[in-house]
CSV table of C-alpha atoms in Angstrom, one decimal:
chain,number,residue,atom,x,y,z
L,74,ALA,CA,12.0,22.6,3.1
L,75,TYR,CA,9.4,20.0,2.4
L,76,ILE,CA,10.2,18.1,-0.9
L,77,ASP,CA,8.2,16.0,-2.8
L,78,THR,CA,10.4,13.4,-3.4
L,79,SER,CA,8.1,10.6,-5.1
L,80,ARG,CA,7.6,13.2,-8.1
L,81,ALA,CA,11.0,14.6,-8.3
L,82,ARG,CA,12.4,11.2,-8.6
L,83,ARG,CA,9.7,10.7,-11.4
L,84,GLN,CA,11.0,13.5,-12.7
L,85,GLY,CA,14.8,12.3,-12.8
L,86,CYS,CA,16.4,14.0,-10.0
L,87,GLU,CA,18.4,11.4,-7.9
L,88,PHE,CA,18.8,11.1,-4.2
L,89,SER,CA,21.7,9.7,-2.2
L,90,ARG,CA,22.4,9.0,1.3
L,91,ASN,CA,25.5,11.2,3.1
L,92,ARG,CA,27.7,9.8,5.5
L,93,HIS,CA,25.0,10.9,8.0
L,94,GLY,CA,22.4,9.0,7.0
L,95,LEU,CA,20.1,11.8,5.2
L,96,TRP,CA,19.2,12.1,2.2
L,97,GLN,CA,20.6,14.5,-0.3
L,98,VAL,CA,20.3,16.2,-3.5
L,99,ASP,CA,22.6,18.5,-6.0
L,100,ALA,CA,19.9,20.2,-7.0
L,101,ILE,CA,15.7,20.2,-7.1
L,102,PRO,CA,13.3,22.2,-9.3
L,103,VAL,CA,11.8,24.9,-7.1
L,104,GLU,CA,8.2,22.9,-7.8
L,105,PHE,CA,8.9,20.0,-5.6
L,106,VAL,CA,9.5,22.0,-2.9
L,107,LEU,CA,6.1,21.6,-1.3
L,108,ASN,CA,6.3,24.7,1.1
L,109,LEU,CA,7.6,27.6,-1.2
L,110,ARG,CA,4.3,27.0,-3.7
L,111,ASP,CA,1.5,29.0,-3.6
L,112,GLY,CA,-1.6,27.6,-1.6
L,113,PHE,CA,0.7,25.2,0.6
L,114,GLN,CA,-0.8,23.8,3.7
L,115,HIS,CA,0.4,21.0,6.6
L,116,GLN,CA,-3.0,18.7,7.0
L,117,ILE,CA,-2.4,17.1,10.6
L,118,SER,CA,-4.5,13.7,10.0
L,119,ALA,CA,-4.8,10.2,12.0
L,120,GLY,CA,-5.5,6.6,11.3
L,121,GLY,CA,-5.7,3.4,12.9
L,122,ILE,CA,-5.8,-0.4,12.5
L,123,PRO,CA,-8.0,-2.7,14.6
L,124,VAL,CA,-6.7,-6.0,16.0
L,125,TYR,CA,-8.8,-8.7,17.3
L,126,TYR,CA,-6.6,-11.4,18.8
L,127,GLY,CA,-8.4,-14.9,18.3
L,128,PRO,CA,-7.7,-18.4,18.4
L,129,ASP,CA,-5.6,-18.1,14.9
L,130,GLY,CA,-3.4,-15.1,15.9
L,131,PRO,CA,-4.2,-11.4,15.5
L,132,GLU,CA,-6.2,-9.6,12.6
L,133,LEU,CA,-6.6,-6.7,11.5
L,134,ALA,CA,-9.3,-4.8,9.6
L,135,LEU,CA,-8.6,-2.5,6.4
L,136,ILE,CA,-10.9,-0.5,4.2
L,137,GLN,CA,-10.9,-0.3,0.7
L,138,VAL,CA,-11.2,2.7,-1.1
L,139,ARG,CA,-12.0,3.3,-4.7
L,140,ARG,CA,-10.0,6.6,-6.5
L,141,ARG,CA,-9.8,7.2,-9.8
L,142,GLY,CA,-11.2,3.3,-10.9
L,143,LYS,CA,-8.6,2.0,-8.9
L,144,CYS,CA,-9.1,0.3,-5.6
L,145,THR,CA,-6.8,-0.2,-2.6
L,146,TRP,CA,-6.5,-1.1,0.7
L,147,GLU,CA,-5.6,1.2,3.3
L,148,LEU,CA,-6.1,2.1,6.7
L,149,ALA,CA,-8.6,4.1,7.9
L,150,LYS,CA,-7.7,8.0,8.7
L,151,GLY,CA,-8.8,11.4,8.3
L,152,LYS,CA,-8.1,14.8,9.4
L,153,LEU,CA,-8.1,16.1,13.1
L,154,GLU,CA,-11.0,17.9,14.0
L,155,LEU,CA,-10.8,21.2,16.7
L,156,GLY,CA,-9.8,20.0,20.1
L,157,GLU,CA,-9.2,16.4,19.2
L,158,THR,CA,-6.5,14.1,20.1
L,159,PRO,CA,-4.8,11.9,17.2
L,160,ALA,CA,-5.9,8.6,19.2
L,161,GLU,CA,-9.0,10.3,19.2
L,162,CYS,CA,-8.8,11.2,15.4
L,163,ALA,CA,-8.1,7.8,14.7
L,164,CYS,CA,-11.2,5.6,16.5
L,165,ARG,CA,-13.5,8.3,15.5
L,166,GLU,CA,-12.5,7.9,11.7
L,167,LEU,CA,-12.0,4.3,11.8
L,168,ARG,CA,-15.5,4.1,13.3
L,169,GLU,CA,-17.2,6.4,10.6
L,170,GLU,CA,-15.3,4.9,7.6
L,171,MET,CA,-16.0,1.2,8.3
L,172,GLY,CA,-19.4,2.1,9.7
L,173,VAL,CA,-19.2,0.1,13.0
L,174,PRO,CA,-20.6,3.4,15.3
L,175,ASP,CA,-20.5,0.6,18.8
L,176,MET,CA,-17.1,-1.2,17.9
L,177,VAL,CA,-15.1,-0.8,21.2
L,178,PHE,CA,-11.2,-0.5,21.9
L,179,GLU,CA,-9.8,-2.0,24.9
L,180,ASP,CA,-6.2,-0.7,23.8
L,181,VAL,CA,-4.7,2.1,22.1
L,182,GLU,CA,-1.0,2.2,20.9
L,183,GLN,CA,0.8,4.5,18.6
L,184,ILE,CA,3.0,2.8,16.1
L,185,GLY,CA,4.6,5.2,14.1
L,186,THR,CA,4.3,9.1,12.2
L,187,VAL,CA,3.9,9.1,8.5
L,188,ARG,CA,4.6,12.0,5.9
L,189,PHE,CA,4.1,12.1,2.8
L,190,GLY,CA,3.3,15.2,0.2
L,191,PHE,CA,0.5,15.3,-2.5
L,192,LEU,CA,-2.1,17.4,-4.7
L,193,ALA,CA,-5.3,18.5,-3.2
L,194,PRO,CA,-8.1,18.4,-5.9
L,195,ASP,CA,-7.7,22.1,-7.0
L,196,GLY,CA,-3.6,21.4,-7.6
L,197,THR,CA,-2.8,22.9,-4.4
L,198,PRO,CA,0.4,21.3,-2.6
L,199,ARG,CA,-0.1,19.6,1.1
L,200,LEU,CA,2.0,17.8,3.3
L,201,LYS,CA,0.3,15.3,5.5
L,202,THR,CA,1.4,13.9,8.8
L,203,LEU,CA,-0.4,11.1,9.7
L,204,HIS,CA,-0.1,9.6,13.3
L,205,THR,CA,-1.3,6.2,13.2
L,206,PHE,CA,-2.7,3.7,15.9
L,207,LEU,CA,-3.2,-0.2,16.9
L,208,LEU,CA,-6.3,-0.4,18.4
L,209,GLY,CA,-7.3,-3.7,20.1
L,210,THR,CA,-10.8,-5.1,20.1
L,211,PRO,CA,-12.1,-7.5,22.1
L,212,VAL,CA,-15.0,-8.6,19.2
L,213,ARG,CA,-14.3,-9.5,15.8
L,214,VAL,CA,-16.8,-7.2,13.8
L,215,ASP,CA,-18.5,-9.0,10.7
L,216,THR,CA,-21.0,-6.2,10.0
L,217,PHE,CA,-19.2,-3.4,8.2
L,218,ALA,CA,-21.5,-0.3,6.6
L,219,PRO,CA,-18.4,1.7,5.0
L,220,ALA,CA,-18.9,5.2,4.0
L,221,GLU,CA,-19.6,5.0,0.3
L,222,GLY,CA,-20.0,9.0,0.5
L,223,GLU,CA,-15.7,8.7,1.1
L,224,SER,CA,-15.4,6.3,-1.6
L,225,ILE,CA,-14.7,3.1,0.7
L,226,VAL,CA,-16.2,-0.1,-1.1
L,227,GLN,CA,-15.0,-2.9,1.5
L,228,VAL,CA,-14.1,-3.5,5.1
L,229,ASP,CA,-12.4,-6.6,5.6
L,230,TRP,CA,-9.9,-8.6,8.0
L,231,PHE,CA,-6.2,-10.1,7.4
L,232,SER,CA,-3.2,-11.7,8.5
L,233,PRO,CA,-0.6,-9.4,9.5
L,234,ARG,CA,1.4,-10.7,6.6
L,235,ASP,CA,-1.2,-10.1,4.4
L,236,ALA,CA,-2.0,-7.0,5.4
L,237,ALA,CA,1.5,-5.8,4.8
L,238,LYS,CA,1.0,-7.4,1.3
L,239,VAL,CA,-2.4,-5.4,0.4
L,240,VAL,CA,-1.5,-1.9,1.8
L,241,SER,CA,0.2,-0.9,-1.4
L,242,HIS,CA,0.7,2.9,-0.8
L,243,ARG,CA,4.5,3.6,-1.0
L,244,SER,CA,4.5,5.8,2.3
L,245,LEU,CA,2.3,2.6,4.3
L,246,ARG,CA,4.5,0.2,3.3
L,247,PRO,CA,7.3,0.4,5.9
L,248,LEU,CA,4.6,1.1,8.3
L,249,MET,CA,2.7,-2.3,7.6
L,250,ARG,CA,6.0,-4.5,8.0
L,251,LYS,CA,6.7,-3.0,11.2
L,252,VAL,CA,2.9,-3.6,12.3
L,253,ARG,CA,4.1,-7.2,11.1
L,254,ARG,CA,7.1,-7.4,13.3
L,255,LEU,CA,5.3,-6.2,16.4
L,256,LEU,CA,2.4,-8.6,16.3
L,257,THR,CA,4.2,-11.8,14.7
L,258,GLY,CA,7.9,-11.1,15.9
L,259,SER,CA,10.0,-12.5,19.1
L,260,THR,CA,7.9,-10.0,21.2
L,261,SER,CA,3.9,-11.8,22.2
L,262,THR,CA,1.1,-10.0,21.1
L,263,SER,CA,-0.2,-10.6,24.8
L,264,ALA,CA,2.8,-8.4,26.0
L,265,TRP,CA,1.7,-5.5,23.8
L,266,VAL,CA,-1.9,-5.8,24.9
L,267,THR,CA,-0.6,-5.8,28.7
L,268,SER,CA,1.5,-2.7,28.2
L,269,SER,CA,-0.5,-0.9,26.0
L,270,GLY,CA,-3.6,1.6,26.8
L,271,GLU,CA,-4.7,4.7,26.7
């Protein structure tokens, strides 16, 4: 079963971790079991974060998206097209949404998979599986043409620390903390670049 835990918690369902490390709940209304609702679909997506290794350390490019009058910083992402791998989708979506069709990626490293439930504009439930990648780029692009049709208002570069702070979507916070550790932790970024590749 795919449970929309965020909405369930807001409606008073209490989850606890059992001795095996799994989350459990005594009872949950059927409305929060996504795959039991009419119109349920599983959406496979991929997204990525460009990384430029400059003289002052790694920098990450993020998009700012306007939804319902509110702007949030996110990573570029979208649905897989027929015959497309997650890595290919991440590269394509990043170029399209940031408006940088010629951006070069020398290293593509998968960093994790995020799953979360949401309601489509027509109210039908979705489970999104998002494959995420770090994409090393040799050039710090400074001119972007954000995809306004996708409600993207700007693109900017951030340090790993600042990127982890500005990305506020609950499902992406653990991923951004992982990215920060990968790029600023005990493992050097040069080791990451050497070991990665597509």
